[in-house]
Coordinates of C-alpha atoms in Angstrom, one line a residue:
M1 CA -26.4 37.8 -12.4
A2 CA -27.4 35.1 -14.7
A3 CA -26.9 37.2 -17.8
G4 CA -23.4 38.2 -16.6
E5 CA -22.5 34.6 -16.0
T6 CA -23.6 33.7 -19.5
Q7 CA -21.4 36.4 -20.9
V8 CA -18.4 35.0 -19.0
Y9 CA -19.0 31.7 -20.6
A10 CA -19.6 32.9 -23.9
K11 CA -16.1 34.3 -23.9
V12 CA -14.7 30.9 -22.7
N13 CA -16.7 29.0 -25.2
N14 CA -15.2 31.1 -28.2
K15 CA -11.7 30.4 -26.9
L16 CA -12.7 26.5 -26.8
K17 CA -13.9 26.5 -30.4
G18 CA -10.2 26.9 -31.7
R19 CA -9.3 23.7 -29.7
S20 CA -12.1 21.4 -30.9
A21 CA -11.9 17.7 -31.3
A22 CA -10.8 17.9 -34.9
S23 CA -8.0 20.4 -34.1
L24 CA -6.5 17.9 -31.4
L25 CA -6.9 14.9 -33.5
D26 CA -5.3 16.2 -36.7
P27 CA -1.7 16.5 -35.5
L28 CA -1.8 13.0 -34.2
L29 CA -3.2 11.7 -37.4
S30 CA -0.5 13.7 -39.3
M31 CA 2.2 11.6 -37.2
G32 CA 0.8 8.4 -38.4
F33 CA -1.3 7.3 -35.5
P34 CA -4.5 5.4 -36.3
A35 CA -7.6 7.4 -35.5
H36 CA -8.9 5.0 -32.8
T37 CA -5.7 4.9 -31.0
A38 CA -5.4 8.7 -31.2
L39 CA -8.8 9.1 -29.8
K40 CA -8.0 6.7 -27.0
A41 CA -5.0 8.8 -26.3
L42 CA -6.9 12.0 -26.1
A43 CA -9.5 10.5 -23.7
A44 CA -6.9 9.0 -21.4
T45 CA -5.2 12.3 -21.0
G46 CA -8.2 14.4 -20.5
R47 CA -8.1 15.9 -24.0
K48 CA -5.7 18.9 -23.1
T49 CA -3.2 19.1 -25.9
A50 CA -2.0 17.1 -28.8
E51 CA 1.4 16.9 -27.3
E52 CA 0.2 15.1 -24.2
A53 CA -1.6 12.6 -26.3
A54 CA 1.3 12.0 -28.6
D55 CA 3.5 11.4 -25.5
W56 CA 0.8 8.9 -24.1
L57 CA 0.9 7.1 -27.5
Q58 CA 4.8 6.8 -27.4
C59 CA 5.0 5.5 -23.9
H60 CA 2.2 2.8 -24.7
C61 CA 3.8 1.6 -28.0
N62 CA 4.3 -1.7 -26.4
D63 CA 0.9 -1.8 -24.7
P64 CA -0.7 -5.0 -25.6
S65 CA -4.2 -3.5 -25.0
L66 CA -3.8 -0.3 -27.1
D67 CA -6.0 -1.5 -29.9
D68 CA -8.6 -2.8 -27.6
P69 CA -11.9 -0.8 -27.8
I70 CA -12.3 -0.2 -24.1
P71 CA -13.6 3.3 -23.2
Q72 CA -13.0 5.2 -20.1
E73 CA -15.3 5.4 -17.2
Y74 CA -16.5 8.9 -16.3
A75 CA -18.1 10.4 -13.1
L76 CA -19.2 13.9 -12.3
F77 CA -18.4 15.4 -8.8
L78 CA -19.3 18.6 -7.0
C79 CA -15.9 19.7 -5.3
P80 CA -15.5 22.5 -2.8
T81 CA -12.8 25.1 -3.1
G82 CA -11.4 28.0 -1.1
S83 CA -11.3 27.9 2.7
L84 CA -13.7 25.1 3.1
L85 CA -11.4 22.9 1.0
E86 CA -8.5 23.9 3.2
K87 CA -10.4 23.1 6.3
L88 CA -11.4 19.6 4.8
Q89 CA -7.8 19.0 3.7
E90 CA -6.7 19.7 7.2
F91 CA -9.3 17.2 8.5
W92 CA -8.0 14.6 6.1
R93 CA -4.4 15.1 7.4
E94 CA -5.4 14.9 11.0
S95 CA -7.8 12.1 10.7
R96 CA -5.2 9.9 9.0
R97 CA -2.5 10.9 11.5
Q98 CA -4.7 10.3 14.6
C99 CA -7.1 7.4 13.5
T100 CA -5.1 5.8 10.6
K101 CA -6.4 5.6 7.0
N102 CA -10.0 4.9 6.2
R103 CA -12.0 4.5 2.9
A104 CA -12.7 8.4 2.7
H105 CA -8.9 9.0 2.3
E106 CA -9.0 7.2 -1.0
V107 CA -10.8 10.1 -2.7
F108 CA -10.6 13.8 -2.5
P109 CA -13.4 15.8 -0.8
H110 CA -16.4 15.7 -2.8
I111 CA -20.2 15.3 -3.5
T112 CA -21.0 12.5 -5.9
L113 CA -23.5 13.7 -8.6
C114 CA -23.2 10.9 -11.2
D115 CA -22.0 7.4 -10.7
F116 CA -19.3 6.2 -13.0
F117 CA -20.6 5.5 -16.7
T118 CA -18.8 4.6 -20.0
C119 CA -18.6 7.1 -22.9
E120 CA -17.0 6.1 -26.4
D121 CA -13.7 7.8 -27.0
Q122 CA -15.0 9.8 -30.1
K123 CA -18.1 11.2 -28.2
V124 CA -16.1 12.6 -25.2
E125 CA -16.2 16.0 -26.6
C126 CA -20.0 15.8 -26.3
L127 CA -19.7 15.2 -22.7
Y128 CA -17.9 18.5 -22.3
E129 CA -20.7 20.3 -24.0
A130 CA -23.3 18.4 -21.8
L131 CA -21.6 19.8 -18.7
K132 CA -21.5 23.3 -20.1
R133 CA -25.2 23.2 -21.2
A134 CA -26.3 21.7 -17.6
G135 CA -24.2 24.4 -15.9
D136 CA -25.5 27.3 -17.9
R137 CA -29.0 26.1 -17.3
M138 CA -28.7 25.9 -13.5
L139 CA -26.4 28.7 -13.0
G140 CA -29.0 31.3 -12.0
S141 CA -30.6 29.0 -9.5
F142 CA -27.5 27.5 -8.0
P143 CA -27.5 28.2 -4.3
P144 CA -24.8 30.9 -3.3
V145 CA -24.3 28.8 0.0
V146 CA -24.7 25.1 0.3
P147 CA -25.7 24.1 3.9
L148 CA -23.9 21.2 5.2
A149 CA -25.3 19.3 8.4
L150 CA -22.9 16.9 10.2
H151 CA -24.0 13.3 10.4
S152 CA -22.4 10.5 12.4
S153 CA -22.8 6.8 12.8
I154 CA -20.9 3.7 13.7
S155 CA -19.1 3.5 10.4
Y156 CA -19.9 6.9 8.6
L157 CA -19.0 10.5 9.3
G158 CA -19.8 13.3 6.8
F159 CA -21.9 16.4 5.8
F160 CA -25.5 16.0 4.4
V161 CA -27.1 18.5 2.0
N162 CA -30.6 19.1 2.8
D163 CA -33.5 21.2 1.8
S164 CA -33.9 23.1 -1.4
P165 CA -30.2 23.4 -2.2
A166 CA -30.1 19.8 -2.5
D167 CA -33.0 19.8 -4.9
V168 CA -31.1 22.3 -7.0
I169 CA -28.0 20.1 -7.1
R170 CA -30.0 17.1 -8.0
E171 CA -31.7 18.9 -10.8
F172 CA -28.2 20.1 -12.2
A173 CA -27.1 16.3 -12.0
M174 CA -30.3 15.1 -13.9
T175 CA -29.9 17.8 -16.4
F176 CA -26.3 16.8 -17.1
A177 CA -27.5 13.0 -17.4
T178 CA -30.3 14.1 -20.0
E179 CA -27.8 16.3 -22.0
A180 CA -25.1 13.4 -22.0
A181 CA -27.8 10.9 -23.1
V182 CA -28.6 13.2 -26.0
L183 CA -25.4 14.5 -27.1
A184 CA -23.0 11.6 -26.2
D185 CA -25.5 8.6 -26.2
C186 CA -24.5 7.7 -22.6
T187 CA -26.5 6.1 -19.9
V188 CA -25.9 8.3 -16.8
K189 CA -27.3 7.6 -13.6
P190 CA -27.7 10.8 -11.5
C191 CA -27.7 10.6 -7.7
T192 CA -31.2 10.9 -6.4
K193 CA -30.7 9.9 -2.8
Q194 CA -29.2 11.8 0.0
L195 CA -26.4 14.1 -1.1
H196 CA -23.4 13.9 1.1
L197 CA -19.8 14.9 1.5
T198 CA -18.0 12.1 3.2
L199 CA -15.4 12.8 5.9
A200 CA -14.7 9.3 7.1
H201 CA -15.9 5.7 6.2
K202 CA -15.4 2.2 7.4
F203 CA -13.2 3.3 10.4
Y204 CA -12.8 1.6 13.8
P205 CA -15.7 2.3 16.1
H206 CA -13.3 3.3 18.8
H207 CA -12.1 6.3 16.4
Q208 CA -15.6 7.7 16.1
R209 CA -15.4 10.3 18.9
T210 CA -12.0 11.6 17.8
L211 CA -13.2 11.8 14.3
E212 CA -16.4 13.7 15.4
Q213 CA -14.1 16.2 17.3
L214 CA -12.0 16.9 14.2
A215 CA -15.1 17.2 12.1
R216 CA -16.6 20.0 14.4
A217 CA -13.5 22.2 13.5
V218 CA -14.7 22.2 9.9
H219 CA -17.3 24.9 9.8
P220 CA -19.6 24.5 6.8
G221 CA -20.2 28.3 6.6
H222 CA -16.6 28.8 5.3
S223 CA -16.6 30.7 2.0
C224 CA -16.6 28.3 -0.9
Q225 CA -16.9 28.1 -4.7
W226 CA -18.4 24.9 -5.8
T227 CA -17.0 23.3 -9.0
A228 CA -18.6 20.6 -10.9
A229 CA -15.5 18.3 -12.1
L230 CA -15.7 15.6 -14.7
Y231 CA -13.2 12.7 -14.0
S232 CA -12.3 9.6 -15.8
R233 CA -10.6 6.4 -14.8
D234 CA -9.6 3.1 -16.5
M235 CA -12.5 0.7 -16.0
R236 CA -10.1 -2.4 -16.3
F237 CA -8.5 -1.5 -12.8
V238 CA -11.4 -0.5 -10.8
H239 CA -10.7 -3.4 -8.3
Y240 CA -7.0 -3.3 -8.4
Q241 CA -4.7 -1.9 -5.7
T242 CA -2.6 1.2 -6.8
L243 CA 1.1 1.5 -5.9
R244 CA 3.4 4.5 -6.5
A245 CA 6.9 4.0 -7.3
L246 CA 9.4 5.5 -4.7
F247 CA 12.6 4.8 -6.4
Q248 CA 14.0 4.3 -10.0
Y249 CA 14.4 0.7 -11.0
K250 CA 16.2 -0.6 -14.0
P251 CA 14.9 -4.1 -15.1
Q252 CA 17.3 -6.9 -15.1
N253 CA 15.1 -9.3 -17.2
V254 CA 12.6 -8.9 -20.0
D255 CA 9.7 -9.8 -17.6
E256 CA 10.3 -6.9 -15.2
L257 CA 9.0 -3.4 -15.3
T258 CA 10.9 -0.1 -15.4
L259 CA 10.1 2.2 -12.6
S260 CA 10.5 5.9 -12.3
P261 CA 9.7 7.8 -9.2
G262 CA 6.2 8.8 -9.0
E263 CA 5.0 6.4 -11.5
L264 CA 1.6 4.5 -10.6
I265 CA 1.2 0.7 -10.9
F266 CA -2.0 -1.4 -10.8
V267 CA -1.7 -4.7 -8.9
D268 CA -4.4 -7.2 -8.8
P269 CA -3.9 -8.8 -5.2
T270 CA -5.7 -12.1 -6.4
Q271 CA -3.2 -12.7 -9.4
Q272 CA 0.1 -12.9 -7.6
E273 CA 0.8 -16.7 -7.7
E274 CA 3.6 -16.2 -10.1
A275 CA 5.4 -13.7 -8.0
S276 CA 8.1 -14.7 -5.6
E277 CA 8.4 -13.2 -2.0
G278 CA 9.1 -9.5 -2.2
W279 CA 8.0 -9.1 -5.8
V280 CA 4.5 -8.3 -7.3
I281 CA 3.0 -8.4 -10.8
G282 CA 1.7 -5.2 -12.0
I283 CA 0.7 -3.1 -14.9
S284 CA 2.2 0.4 -15.5
Q285 CA -0.3 3.3 -15.8
R286 CA 2.4 5.2 -17.7
T287 CA 3.1 2.4 -20.3
G288 CA 0.3 -0.1 -20.2
C289 CA 3.1 -2.9 -19.8
R290 CA 2.7 -5.9 -17.4
G291 CA 5.7 -7.3 -15.4
F292 CA 7.4 -8.0 -12.0
L293 CA 8.6 -5.2 -9.7
P294 CA 10.3 -5.1 -6.5
E295 CA 7.4 -4.2 -3.7
N296 CA 9.7 -2.5 -1.5
Y297 CA 10.4 0.2 -4.2
T298 CA 6.8 1.2 -3.8
E299 CA 4.1 2.5 -1.5
R300 CA 0.3 2.4 -1.6
A301 CA -1.4 5.2 -3.4
S302 CA -4.9 6.5 -3.2
E303 CA -7.7 5.3 -5.6
C304 CA -8.1 8.6 -7.1
D305 CA -4.5 9.2 -7.9
T306 CA -5.0 7.3 -11.2
W307 CA -8.0 9.5 -12.2
V308 CA -7.8 12.1 -14.9
K309 CA -9.6 15.4 -14.7
H310 CA -11.2 16.6 -17.9
R311 CA -13.3 19.7 -17.6
T312 CA -14.9 21.7 -14.7
Y313 CA -17.8 24.2 -14.4
T314 CA -17.5 26.6 -11.5
F315 CA -20.7 28.1 -10.0
S316 CA -19.5 31.7 -9.2
L317 CA -19.4 35.0 -10.9
A318 CA -16.3 36.2 -9.1
V319 CA -13.9 33.6 -10.6
D320 CA -10.7 34.0 -12.7
L321 CA -11.7 33.4 -16.3
N322 CA -8.6 30.9 -16.8
S323 CA -10.2 28.6 -14.0
R324 CA -13.1 27.8 -16.4
K325 CA -10.9 27.3 -19.4
D326 CA -11.7 23.9 -21.0
G327 CA -9.0 21.6 -20.1
E328 CA -6.2 23.9 -19.0
T329 CA -6.2 22.7 -15.4
S330 CA -4.0 19.9 -14.4
S331 CA -5.3 16.3 -14.3
R332 CA -5.6 16.2 -10.7
R333 CA -5.4 19.5 -8.9
N334 CA -8.8 20.8 -7.9
G335 CA -10.1 19.6 -4.6
E336 CA -7.6 16.8 -3.8
P337 CA -5.9 16.7 -0.4
H338 CA -3.1 14.5 -1.5
P339 CA -0.8 15.9 -4.1
L340 CA 1.8 13.7 -5.8
P341 CA 4.7 13.6 -3.6
R342 CA 8.2 14.4 -4.8
P343 CA 10.5 11.4 -5.2
R344 CA 12.7 10.8 -2.2
S345 CA 16.4 11.7 -2.5
T346 CA 19.0 11.4 0.0
G347 CA 21.1 14.1 -1.7
S348 CA 24.9 14.5 -1.3
P349 CA 26.6 13.4 2.0
Q350 CA 27.4 17.1 2.8
A351 CA 23.8 18.3 2.3
M352 CA 22.6 15.5 4.5
Q353 CA 25.2 16.1 7.2
A354 CA 24.2 19.8 7.3
A355 CA 20.4 18.8 7.6
I356 CA 21.1 16.7 10.6
V357 CA 21.8 19.4 13.2
R358 CA 19.6 18.2 15.9
R359 CA 19.0 14.9 17.6
S360 CA 17.4 12.3 15.3
V361 CA 16.4 8.7 15.8
L362 CA 16.8 5.8 13.4
V363 CA 15.1 2.4 14.2
V364 CA 16.2 -0.5 12.3
R365 CA 14.7 -4.1 12.4
H366 CA 17.3 -7.0 12.7
G367 CA 18.2 -9.0 9.7
E368 CA 17.0 -12.4 8.8
R369 CA 17.1 -14.8 11.7
V370 CA 18.1 -18.4 11.1
D371 CA 15.0 -20.2 12.6
Q372 CA 12.8 -18.2 10.2
V373 CA 14.6 -19.8 7.3
F374 CA 15.1 -23.4 8.6
G375 CA 12.3 -23.7 10.9
K376 CA 11.8 -24.5 14.7
T377 CA 14.0 -27.5 14.1
W378 CA 17.0 -25.6 13.0
L379 CA 19.0 -26.2 16.0
Q380 CA 18.6 -30.0 15.6
Q381 CA 19.8 -29.6 12.0
C382 CA 23.2 -28.1 13.1
T383 CA 23.9 -30.0 16.2
S384 CA 26.4 -33.1 16.0
P385 CA 25.6 -36.3 18.0
D386 CA 28.1 -35.0 20.7
G387 CA 26.3 -31.7 21.1
K388 CA 28.6 -29.3 19.0
Y389 CA 27.6 -27.0 16.3
Y390 CA 28.4 -27.5 12.7
R391 CA 27.3 -25.8 9.6
P392 CA 24.9 -28.0 7.4
D393 CA 24.0 -25.2 5.1
L394 CA 25.8 -22.0 3.8
N395 CA 22.9 -19.8 5.1
F396 CA 23.6 -21.1 8.6
P397 CA 26.1 -18.7 10.5
C398 CA 29.8 -19.8 10.4
S399 CA 29.9 -20.3 14.1
L400 CA 28.0 -19.6 17.3
P401 CA 29.3 -17.6 20.3
R402 CA 29.7 -19.4 23.7
R403 CA 27.1 -19.0 26.2
S404 CA 26.8 -20.4 29.7
N405 CA 23.6 -22.6 29.1
G406 CA 25.2 -24.1 26.0
I407 CA 24.1 -24.6 22.6
K408 CA 20.4 -25.1 23.8
G409 CA 20.3 -21.4 24.9
F410 CA 20.1 -20.6 21.2
E411 CA 16.7 -22.3 20.8
N412 CA 14.8 -19.3 21.9
D413 CA 17.5 -16.6 21.1
P414 CA 18.4 -17.4 17.5
P415 CA 21.3 -15.8 15.6
L416 CA 21.2 -14.2 12.3
S417 CA 21.5 -16.3 9.1
S418 CA 24.4 -15.6 6.7
C419 CA 21.8 -13.6 4.6
G420 CA 20.8 -11.7 7.6
S421 CA 24.4 -10.8 8.4
F422 CA 24.7 -9.7 4.8
Q423 CA 21.5 -7.5 5.0
S424 CA 22.9 -5.8 8.2
R425 CA 26.2 -4.9 6.6
T426 CA 24.5 -3.6 3.5
A427 CA 22.5 -1.4 5.9
G428 CA 25.7 -0.1 7.4
E429 CA 27.2 0.4 4.0
A430 CA 24.1 2.5 3.0
L431 CA 24.5 4.7 6.2
L432 CA 28.2 5.2 5.4
D433 CA 27.3 6.2 1.9
S434 CA 24.7 8.5 2.9
G435 CA 27.0 10.4 5.3
I436 CA 24.8 9.8 8.4
Q437 CA 26.8 10.0 11.6
I438 CA 25.6 7.8 14.3
T439 CA 26.5 9.0 17.8
S440 CA 24.7 6.3 19.9
V441 CA 23.6 2.8 19.6
F442 CA 20.9 1.0 21.5
T443 CA 19.9 -2.7 20.9
S444 CA 17.5 -5.4 22.2
P445 CA 19.3 -8.0 24.1
A446 CA 18.1 -10.6 21.5
L447 CA 21.4 -12.0 19.8
R448 CA 20.1 -11.3 16.4
C449 CA 19.7 -7.5 17.2
V450 CA 23.0 -7.4 18.9
Q451 CA 24.6 -8.9 15.8
T452 CA 22.7 -6.6 13.5
A453 CA 24.1 -3.5 15.5
K454 CA 27.5 -5.0 15.3
H455 CA 27.6 -5.4 11.6
I456 CA 26.2 -2.0 11.0
L457 CA 28.8 -0.3 13.2
E458 CA 31.5 -2.3 11.4
E459 CA 30.5 -0.9 8.0
L460 CA 30.5 2.5 9.6
R461 CA 34.0 1.8 11.1
L462 CA 32.6 2.7 14.5
E463 CA 32.7 -0.7 16.2
R464 CA 35.5 0.4 18.5
K465 CA 34.5 3.9 19.1
L466 CA 30.8 3.4 19.9
K467 CA 29.6 1.0 22.5
M468 CA 26.3 -0.7 22.1
R469 CA 23.8 -0.1 24.9
V470 CA 21.7 -3.2 25.7
E471 CA 18.1 -2.1 26.4
P472 CA 15.9 -5.1 27.4
G473 CA 12.9 -2.8 27.4
I474 CA 12.7 -2.7 23.6
F475 CA 12.5 -6.5 23.2
E476 CA 9.3 -7.7 21.5
W477 CA 6.1 -8.6 23.2
T478 CA 6.8 -11.6 25.3
R479 CA 3.3 -13.0 24.7
W480 CA 4.5 -13.9 21.3
E481 CA 7.4 -15.8 22.8
T482 CA 7.1 -19.6 23.3
G483 CA 7.4 -21.0 26.8
K484 CA 6.1 -20.0 30.1
T485 CA 9.4 -18.5 31.5
A486 CA 10.9 -15.3 30.6
P487 CA 13.4 -15.3 27.6
T488 CA 17.0 -16.0 28.4
F489 CA 19.7 -13.9 26.6
M490 CA 23.4 -13.7 26.7
T491 CA 25.0 -11.8 29.5
L492 CA 27.1 -8.5 29.0
D493 CA 30.1 -10.5 30.0
E494 CA 29.3 -13.4 27.3
L495 CA 28.7 -10.7 24.7
K496 CA 32.1 -9.0 25.5
E497 CA 33.9 -12.4 25.4
A498 CA 32.3 -12.8 22.0
S499 CA 33.8 -9.6 20.7
F500 CA 30.7 -7.5 21.0
N501 CA 31.6 -3.9 22.1
V502 CA 28.8 -3.6 24.6
S503 CA 28.5 -1.1 27.5
T504 CA 28.6 -2.1 31.0
E505 CA 27.8 1.3 32.4
Y506 CA 24.4 1.8 30.7
R507 CA 21.6 1.3 33.2
P508 CA 18.5 0.1 31.3
A509 CA 14.9 1.1 32.1
F510 CA 14.0 -2.7 32.4
P511 CA 16.6 -5.2 33.1
C512 CA 16.3 -8.7 31.6
A513 CA 15.3 -10.0 35.0
S514 CA 12.2 -7.7 34.8
L515 CA 10.9 -9.0 31.6
L516 CA 7.4 -10.8 32.4
P517 CA 6.5 -13.9 30.5
A518 CA 3.4 -13.6 28.5
E519 CA 2.9 -10.0 29.7
S520 CA -0.2 -8.1 28.9
Y521 CA -0.5 -5.6 26.0
S522 CA -0.7 -2.7 28.4
E523 CA 2.5 -3.8 30.3
Y524 CA 4.3 -4.2 26.9
V525 CA 3.3 -0.7 25.9
D526 CA 4.4 0.8 29.4
R527 CA 7.6 -1.0 28.9
C528 CA 8.4 0.5 25.5
V529 CA 7.4 4.0 26.7
A530 CA 9.7 3.8 29.7
S531 CA 12.5 2.5 27.6
V532 CA 12.3 5.2 25.0
K533 CA 12.5 7.9 27.6
Q534 CA 15.4 6.3 29.2
M535 CA 17.4 6.0 25.9
L536 CA 16.7 9.5 25.1
S537 CA 17.6 10.9 28.4
S538 CA 21.0 9.2 28.3
C539 CA 21.9 10.9 25.1
P540 CA 21.8 14.5 25.6
Q541 CA 24.1 15.4 22.7
D542 CA 23.0 16.2 19.1
G543 CA 23.4 13.5 16.4
V544 CA 21.7 10.3 15.3
I545 CA 20.6 7.7 17.8
L546 CA 20.4 4.2 16.2
I547 CA 17.9 1.8 17.7
V548 CA 18.1 -1.9 16.7
G549 CA 15.1 -3.9 17.6
H550 CA 12.1 -6.0 16.3
G551 CA 9.4 -5.7 13.9
S552 CA 7.1 -4.5 16.7
T553 CA 9.7 -2.0 17.8
L554 CA 9.2 0.3 14.7
G555 CA 5.6 1.2 15.9
S556 CA 6.1 0.7 19.7
C557 CA 9.0 3.2 19.8
M558 CA 7.9 5.7 17.3
R559 CA 4.4 6.5 18.7
P560 CA 5.8 7.7 22.1
L561 CA 8.1 9.9 20.2
L562 CA 5.4 11.3 18.2
G563 CA 3.2 12.1 21.3
L564 CA 0.7 9.6 19.8
P565 CA -1.4 7.2 21.9
P566 CA -0.5 3.4 21.4
H567 CA -2.5 1.3 19.1
N568 CA -5.1 -0.9 20.9
C569 CA -4.2 -4.5 21.1
A570 CA -6.3 -5.6 17.9
D571 CA -4.9 -2.8 15.9
F572 CA -1.2 -3.5 16.9
A573 CA -1.4 -7.2 16.2
Q574 CA -3.0 -6.6 12.7
L575 CA -0.4 -3.8 12.0
V576 CA 2.6 -6.2 12.7
K577 CA 0.7 -9.1 10.9
K578 CA 0.1 -6.9 7.8
E579 CA 3.5 -5.0 7.6
L580 CA 5.7 -7.8 9.0
D581 CA 4.2 -11.1 8.2
P582 CA 5.7 -13.6 11.0
G583 CA 6.8 -15.8 8.1
Q584 CA 8.9 -12.9 7.0
L585 CA 10.2 -11.5 10.2
G586 CA 13.7 -12.4 9.7
A587 CA 13.5 -11.8 5.9
T588 CA 13.1 -8.2 5.7
M589 CA 15.3 -5.5 7.0
L590 CA 13.2 -2.4 7.7
C591 CA 14.6 0.9 8.6
A592 CA 12.2 3.9 10.0
P593 CA 13.3 7.5 10.6
L594 CA 11.2 8.9 13.3
H595 CA 9.5 12.3 12.9
N596 CA 8.3 14.7 15.5
E597 CA 4.6 15.9 15.6
D598 CA 5.4 18.9 13.5
T599 CA 6.9 17.1 10.7
E600 CA 4.0 14.6 10.8
R601 CA 1.7 17.4 10.5
R602 CA 3.5 18.4 7.3
G603 CA 2.7 15.1 5.8
C604 CA 6.0 13.4 6.3
K605 CA 5.7 9.6 6.4
T606 CA 6.6 7.9 9.7
L607 CA 7.5 4.4 8.5
W608 CA 9.6 3.7 5.4
R609 CA 10.1 0.2 4.1
G610 CA 13.2 -0.9 2.6
G611 CA 15.5 -3.8 2.4
L612 CA 15.3 -7.4 0.9
S613 CA 13.1 -10.4 1.6
L614 CA 15.2 -13.5 1.4
A615 CA 13.8 -16.9 2.4
Q616 CA 15.4 -20.5 2.0
R617 CA 12.9 -21.5 -0.6
D618 CA 13.8 -18.5 -2.7
L619 CA 17.7 -18.7 -2.3
Q620 CA 18.0 -20.3 -5.7
H621 CA 15.6 -17.9 -7.3
K622 CA 17.7 -15.5 -9.6
R623 CA 15.3 -12.7 -9.1
H624 CA 16.3 -12.2 -5.5
F625 CA 19.9 -12.1 -6.1
R626 CA 19.3 -9.9 -9.1
A627 CA 17.5 -7.4 -6.6
L628 CA 20.2 -7.8 -4.2
G629 CA 22.8 -6.6 -6.7
S630 CA 20.8 -3.7 -8.1
L631 CA 19.3 -2.2 -4.8
P632 CA 21.1 1.1 -4.4
C633 CA 22.4 1.7 -0.9
S634 CA 20.4 5.1 -0.7
C635 CA 17.2 3.2 -1.0
F636 CA 17.8 1.5 2.3
L637 CA 18.1 4.7 4.4
P638 CA 16.5 8.1 3.8
P639 CA 17.9 10.9 5.9
P640 CA 16.6 10.9 9.5
V641 CA 14.4 13.7 10.6
A642 CA 15.3 15.7 13.5
L643 CA 13.3 15.4 16.7

């Protein structure tokens, strides 16, 4: 068997000789690129083709670090393939859906053979030869089946490799390290400790049992071809966060980055002092340039999304010859559970309308609230000595509706600011342009939510056709409200008198009088579940149901629809704090199409962030107004997904 394998590799090696380092470097030198930058481009692209390296150099023509002698970091992993990989990928998806993301989701399924090490750009070709020599040497003794034993602890879940197969794999890693030291002058540290394939790491303790149940569905006996894969990464951005652009962005100033869908951005969270609210400073992996970018145009990406696959060695005789060809695989295809998603596109209005053939739900958070801009004393700032309202600033609302308890009633039930009203209208305009047909509207009784719903309906030209149904059950957690009494809202009669087209026939699941002051978290969750059921049961017809609520509504309403259990109290508070900082609750409009369990299983995202972040201290900052003018309406609202 070993002789047969060697013959297979001999054929592959003959094909590789025609694509040596010199043959890849010569075309770049003939184009006028300096040798050191050409070698840098080849290393950064995995030494696949001269065309890819030339494209990389053209994109990095304005990269200030292009001439810096900074090598790539390399690591060697043993990656599963075949049915075992499929089962591991399924575990990745389900564990993330049921238990949220943990550290294991940052990287594809693998066994680490060698920690990251540096290699000079001109010696990378020698690393490939070291991998081939080590593989050829261990090919005959590599175990046909790698036994995996499940191990679980309070913060770790994974498979351990034990007994003689583990010794053979360690010997392969040490052989590669020795060959790399001789051929490429690299200091490589092979893994000498317990070999393991991580399933979950640094997860919440209460998720351990669920993760263990999911892991038992992964049978290590599944057929598998193991592949040793050599990856590289940019050593400068090891401790950075990685963002992926969701939408195209055209810079409006020289200090901003151009974004294309799918582009990856490195962001240092400790170096964001210069960035104003809603913006971040990042470095584009595609161009190497540094600049500002709107954060709501991006989403978090995994750590390994920026890694580049160089070469692989598959330990199996029954394998397609092309799978071993040097460098002809894509940069990140073997063994990764999260392929790069396609950029979102709303498509034409006609296509979108045809797609929405079943009942769908769209949850929208209210616009900017006036007290989050002007503080808790906002009411004192706009009240005259005789107790009447006046407008001291353009971001205050033009007027306030009349309510029975007078102007004091707005203290705990604040209205939208002028920017909040503009945000709401812009969301409605986006819905109109997208061709989404709203058939039912529900809103929290909070004035800011009722106003947001009204502005959206006005832009949709539905303010007279659709009546807003006020559902107090989706009001935010009353424990976060100040005071020892239940919140007081405008009555339906007062809302109608103020020209809000509200329904008086709808019977809510939780009337305002049933809201408890400082309710427990379990009471809040039960209230949200009952309210969601009531809203859906009152809309038997097909179409899009619009729910206008609060930051916490996005999660508390979605999880019952997805059939998921609620977050525990600590996770819920952390989620709202992380995604919707209380200092920005009124500053960001968020829209979330809800997916059913089936669409979630297919990898659809549940929460989509969009909109603008406007605060009083930034109203004079031109960057916010530039974003406001350039944000395409389609960015606000992707098409809802049928339930």
